[in-house]
mmCIF file of C-alpha atoms in Angstrom:
data_model
loop_
_atom_site.group_PDB
_atom_site.id
_atom_site.type_symbol
_atom_site.label_atom_id
_atom_site.label_comp_id
_atom_site.label_asym_id
_atom_site.label_seq_id
_atom_site.Cartn_x
_atom_site.Cartn_y
_atom_site.Cartn_z
ATOM 1 C CA LEU A 11 62.847 -20.055 -74.291
ATOM 2 C CA GLY A 12 59.103 -20.171 -73.829
ATOM 3 C CA GLU A 13 56.782 -22.879 -75.126
ATOM 4 C CA LYS A 14 58.209 -24.461 -78.283
ATOM 5 C CA GLY A 15 60.868 -21.729 -78.510
ATOM 6 C CA ARG A 16 58.334 -18.906 -78.872
ATOM 7 C CA ARG A 17 60.179 -16.511 -76.569
ATOM 8 C CA ILE A 18 63.524 -16.928 -78.339
ATOM 9 C CA ARG A 19 61.848 -16.266 -81.716
ATOM 10 C CA GLU A 20 60.299 -13.087 -80.309
ATOM 11 C CA LEU A 21 63.688 -11.936 -79.015
ATOM 12 C CA THR A 22 65.301 -12.677 -82.388
ATOM 13 C CA ALA A 23 62.645 -10.594 -84.161
ATOM 14 C CA VAL A 24 63.140 -7.702 -81.697
ATOM 15 C CA VAL A 25 66.921 -7.717 -82.228
ATOM 16 C CA GLN A 26 66.480 -7.823 -86.028
ATOM 17 C CA LYS A 27 64.064 -4.876 -86.042
ATOM 18 C CA ARG A 28 66.028 -2.811 -83.514
ATOM 19 C CA PHE A 29 69.378 -3.055 -85.296
ATOM 20 C CA GLY A 30 68.012 -3.204 -88.865
ATOM 21 C CA PHE A 31 69.317 -6.627 -89.844
ATOM 22 C CA PRO A 32 67.827 -8.363 -92.892
ATOM 23 C CA GLU A 33 65.243 -11.116 -92.311
ATOM 24 C CA ASN A 34 66.594 -14.522 -91.097
ATOM 25 C CA SER A 35 70.140 -13.212 -90.640
ATOM 26 C CA VAL A 36 70.168 -13.257 -86.826
ATOM 27 C CA GLU A 37 70.340 -16.367 -84.667
ATOM 28 C CA LEU A 38 70.102 -16.248 -80.889
ATOM 29 C CA PHE A 39 71.276 -19.029 -78.599
ATOM 30 C CA ALA A 40 70.273 -19.341 -74.962
ATOM 31 C CA GLU A 41 72.410 -21.084 -72.386
ATOM 32 C CA ARG A 42 71.320 -22.252 -68.966
ATOM 33 C CA VAL A 43 72.879 -20.450 -65.976
ATOM 34 C CA GLU A 44 75.321 -22.848 -64.290
ATOM 35 C CA ASN A 45 74.906 -21.576 -60.715
ATOM 36 C CA ARG A 46 71.595 -19.765 -60.332
ATOM 37 C CA ALA A 47 72.370 -18.648 -56.756
ATOM 38 C CA ALA A 48 75.535 -16.823 -57.853
ATOM 39 C CA CYS A 49 73.734 -14.899 -60.617
ATOM 40 C CA ALA A 50 72.353 -11.581 -59.358
ATOM 41 C CA MET A 51 70.153 -11.182 -62.446
ATOM 42 C CA ALA A 52 68.442 -14.530 -61.857
ATOM 43 C CA GLN A 53 67.889 -13.751 -58.168
ATOM 44 C CA CYS A 54 66.508 -10.304 -59.006
ATOM 45 C CA GLU A 55 63.995 -11.863 -61.391
ATOM 46 C CA SER A 56 63.123 -14.525 -58.811
ATOM 47 C CA LEU A 57 62.426 -11.830 -56.194
ATOM 48 C CA ARG A 58 60.401 -9.846 -58.739
ATOM 49 C CA TYR A 59 58.097 -12.788 -59.443
ATOM 50 C CA LYS A 60 57.720 -13.526 -55.726
ATOM 51 C CA LEU A 61 56.572 -9.943 -55.122
ATOM 52 C CA LEU A 62 54.235 -9.966 -58.116
ATOM 53 C CA GLY A 63 52.783 -13.216 -56.760
ATOM 54 C CA GLY A 64 51.794 -11.414 -53.573
ATOM 55 C CA LEU A 65 54.450 -12.676 -51.143
ATOM 56 C CA ALA A 66 55.322 -10.314 -48.263
ATOM 57 C CA VAL A 67 58.416 -8.187 -48.921
ATOM 58 C CA ARG A 68 60.419 -9.282 -45.863
ATOM 59 C CA ARG A 69 59.669 -12.951 -46.380
ATOM 60 C CA ALA A 70 60.586 -12.827 -50.077
ATOM 61 C CA CYS A 71 63.846 -10.951 -49.437
ATOM 62 C CA TYR A 72 64.985 -13.159 -46.560
ATOM 63 C CA GLY A 73 64.186 -16.223 -48.678
ATOM 64 C CA VAL A 74 66.385 -14.950 -51.526
ATOM 65 C CA VAL A 75 69.228 -14.009 -49.137
ATOM 66 C CA ARG A 76 69.106 -17.442 -47.503
ATOM 67 C CA PHE A 77 69.109 -19.230 -50.881
ATOM 68 C CA ILE A 78 72.132 -17.223 -52.069
ATOM 69 C CA MET A 79 74.123 -17.816 -48.877
ATOM 70 C CA GLU A 80 73.321 -21.552 -48.736
ATOM 71 C CA ASN A 81 74.725 -21.997 -52.238
ATOM 72 C CA GLY A 82 78.240 -20.860 -51.435
ATOM 73 C CA ALA A 83 78.280 -17.070 -51.805
ATOM 74 C CA LYS A 84 80.606 -15.099 -49.544
ATOM 75 C CA GLY A 85 78.004 -12.398 -48.967
ATOM 76 C CA CYS A 86 74.937 -10.720 -50.412
ATOM 77 C CA GLU A 87 72.764 -7.654 -50.127
ATOM 78 C CA VAL A 88 69.196 -7.075 -51.278
ATOM 79 C CA ILE A 89 67.864 -3.501 -51.337
ATOM 80 C CA ILE A 90 64.210 -2.928 -52.059
ATOM 81 C CA SER A 91 62.767 0.578 -52.214
ATOM 82 C CA GLY A 92 59.445 2.194 -52.961
ATOM 83 C CA LYS A 93 55.984 2.091 -51.422
ATOM 84 C CA LEU A 94 56.162 -0.931 -49.148
ATOM 85 C CA ARG A 95 52.797 -1.295 -47.392
ATOM 86 C CA ALA A 96 52.148 2.391 -46.547
ATOM 87 C CA GLN A 97 51.882 5.473 -48.774
ATOM 88 C CA ARG A 98 55.298 6.719 -47.669
ATOM 89 C CA ALA A 99 58.148 5.256 -49.720
ATOM 90 C CA LYS A 100 61.098 3.735 -47.910
ATOM 91 C CA ALA A 101 64.041 1.449 -48.541
ATOM 92 C CA MET A 102 64.841 -1.847 -46.837
ATOM 93 C CA LYS A 103 68.227 -3.535 -46.842
ATOM 94 C CA PHE A 104 68.751 -7.222 -46.234
ATOM 95 C CA ARG A 105 72.375 -8.316 -46.039
ATOM 96 C CA ASP A 106 74.393 -11.277 -44.923
ATOM 97 C CA GLY A 107 78.060 -12.289 -44.995
ATOM 98 C CA TYR A 108 81.043 -10.344 -46.306
ATOM 99 C CA LEU A 109 80.654 -7.800 -49.109
ATOM 100 C CA ILE A 110 83.331 -5.553 -50.606
ATOM 101 C CA SER A 111 82.187 -2.308 -52.191
ATOM 102 C CA THR A 112 85.246 -0.630 -53.726
ATOM 103 C CA GLY A 113 88.438 -1.280 -55.632
ATOM 104 C CA GLU A 114 89.577 -3.548 -58.425
ATOM 105 C CA PRO A 115 88.306 -6.809 -56.820
ATOM 106 C CA LYS A 116 84.751 -5.414 -56.941
ATOM 107 C CA LYS A 117 84.809 -5.852 -60.733
ATOM 108 C CA HIS A 118 85.591 -9.552 -60.381
ATOM 109 C CA TYR A 119 83.839 -10.548 -57.150
ATOM 110 C CA ILE A 120 80.539 -8.628 -57.160
ATOM 111 C CA SER A 121 77.586 -9.651 -59.316
ATOM 112 C CA GLU A 122 74.978 -6.877 -59.366
ATOM 113 C CA ALA A 123 71.502 -6.474 -60.879
ATOM 114 C CA VAL A 124 68.644 -3.958 -60.747
ATOM 115 C CA ARG A 125 64.993 -4.597 -61.613
ATOM 116 C CA HIS A 126 61.736 -2.630 -61.358
ATOM 117 C CA VAL A 127 58.479 -4.210 -60.220
ATOM 118 C CA LEU A 128 55.208 -2.581 -61.228
ATOM 119 C CA MET A 129 52.898 -3.069 -58.242
ATOM 120 C CA ARG A 130 49.384 -1.686 -57.744
ATOM 121 C CA GLN A 131 50.607 1.180 -55.551
ATOM 122 C CA GLY A 132 53.571 2.095 -57.721
ATOM 123 C CA VAL A 133 57.000 0.960 -58.778
ATOM 124 C CA LEU A 134 59.354 -0.934 -56.465
ATOM 125 C CA GLY A 135 63.076 -0.990 -57.157
ATOM 126 C CA ILE A 136 65.113 -4.124 -56.437
ATOM 127 C CA LYS A 137 68.911 -4.238 -56.216
ATOM 128 C CA VAL A 138 70.734 -7.508 -55.636
ATOM 129 C CA LYS A 139 74.480 -7.677 -54.964
ATOM 130 C CA ILE A 140 76.246 -11.003 -54.562
ATOM 131 C CA MET A 141 79.877 -11.476 -53.552
ATOM 132 C CA LEU A 142 81.153 -14.657 -55.132
ATOM 133 C CA ALA A 143 83.613 -16.941 -53.364
ATOM 134 C CA HIS A 144 87.141 -17.464 -54.720
ATOM 135 C CA ASP A 145 87.415 -20.487 -57.026
ATOM 136 C CA PRO A 146 90.899 -21.545 -58.237
ATOM 137 C CA GLU A 147 89.369 -23.220 -61.346
ATOM 138 C CA GLY A 148 87.305 -20.113 -62.156
ATOM 139 C CA ARG A 149 83.981 -21.924 -62.718
ATOM 140 C CA MET A 150 81.853 -20.925 -59.715
ATOM 141 C CA GLY A 151 83.689 -17.698 -58.903
ATOM 142 C CA PRO A 152 86.677 -15.532 -59.818
ATOM 143 C CA LYS A 153 90.102 -17.130 -60.323
ATOM 144 C CA ILE A 154 91.956 -14.108 -58.939
ATOM 145 C CA PRO A 155 92.384 -14.260 -55.137
ATOM 146 C CA LEU A 156 91.487 -11.223 -53.038
ATOM 147 C CA PRO A 157 94.566 -8.977 -52.657
ATOM 148 C CA ASP A 158 94.228 -8.677 -48.873
ATOM 149 C CA ASN A 159 93.746 -12.410 -48.341
ATOM 150 C CA VAL A 160 96.455 -13.660 -45.976
ATOM 151 C CA ILE A 161 97.449 -17.325 -45.888
ATOM 152 C CA ILE A 162 99.204 -18.559 -42.752
ATOM 153 C CA HIS A 163 101.305 -21.669 -43.365
ATOM 154 C CA GLU A 164 102.130 -24.284 -40.736
ATOM 155 C CA PRO A 165 105.659 -23.859 -39.304
ATOM 156 C CA LYS A 166 108.341 -26.132 -40.745
ATOM 157 C CA GLU A 167 109.707 -28.983 -38.630
ATOM 158 C CA GLU A 168 112.923 -27.825 -36.964
ATOM 159 C CA VAL A 169 115.901 -30.169 -36.985
ATOM 160 C CA PRO A 170 117.410 -30.365 -33.441
ATOM 161 C CA VAL A 171 120.925 -28.903 -33.165
ATOM 162 C CA MET A 172 123.545 -31.612 -32.472
ATOM 163 C CA GLN A 173 125.027 -31.435 -28.933
ATOM 164 C CA PRO A 174 128.778 -32.016 -28.663
ATOM 165 C CA ALA A 175 129.750 -35.260 -26.960
ATOM 166 C CA ALA A 176 130.762 -35.012 -23.260
ATOM 167 C CA GLU A 177 134.310 -36.327 -23.916
ATOM 168 C CA GLU A 178 135.108 -33.676 -26.470
ATOM 169 C CA GLY A 179 134.610 -30.742 -24.118
ATOM 170 C CA TYR A 180 135.196 -27.249 -25.384
ATOM 171 C CA GLY A 181 138.762 -27.701 -26.546
ATOM 172 C CA GLY A 182 137.754 -28.702 -30.035
ATOM 173 C CA GLY A 183 139.370 -32.125 -29.839
ATOM 174 C CA TYR A 184 142.866 -31.074 -28.605
ATOM 175 C CA GLU A 185 144.469 -33.399 -26.052
ATOM 176 C CA ASP A 186 145.361 -32.045 -22.600
ATOM 177 C CA GLN A 187 149.158 -31.570 -22.295
#
């Protein structure tokens, strides 16, 4: 929002100019992110500001990964690429936990964001992928369970089979003649 709502007013003006709306016809509302650790966009921005602040790449990335995993994510991956330290560009991957990468569940379970950081040496690219945990209520994660998730139930209590009484024998109750 910025100080005294300055940022939201700037954003409103940008949207009005970009899409050609008349003056004072656009209203923007901002809502706080419920679970910051499960939002890839928020974590990408967090990592971006850590790097701009001068924190070492490995330390910043491991910090973000740890924060995400401690707050209930199933898995996460942070990829950072560009000129890290030396002149030669390279990519580093930091991952933890379980992460799916294909199929229909990817649309529901993976939160993904990409940001660019303008450093002195050049541009660094940041990719953050977070796999959310299953939530039956659908607040902190997807409602739909993973299709390959197997649930093993406890075996039912077996009722013991009744033994025939010793007097009856095998004759089925007929008297000896």
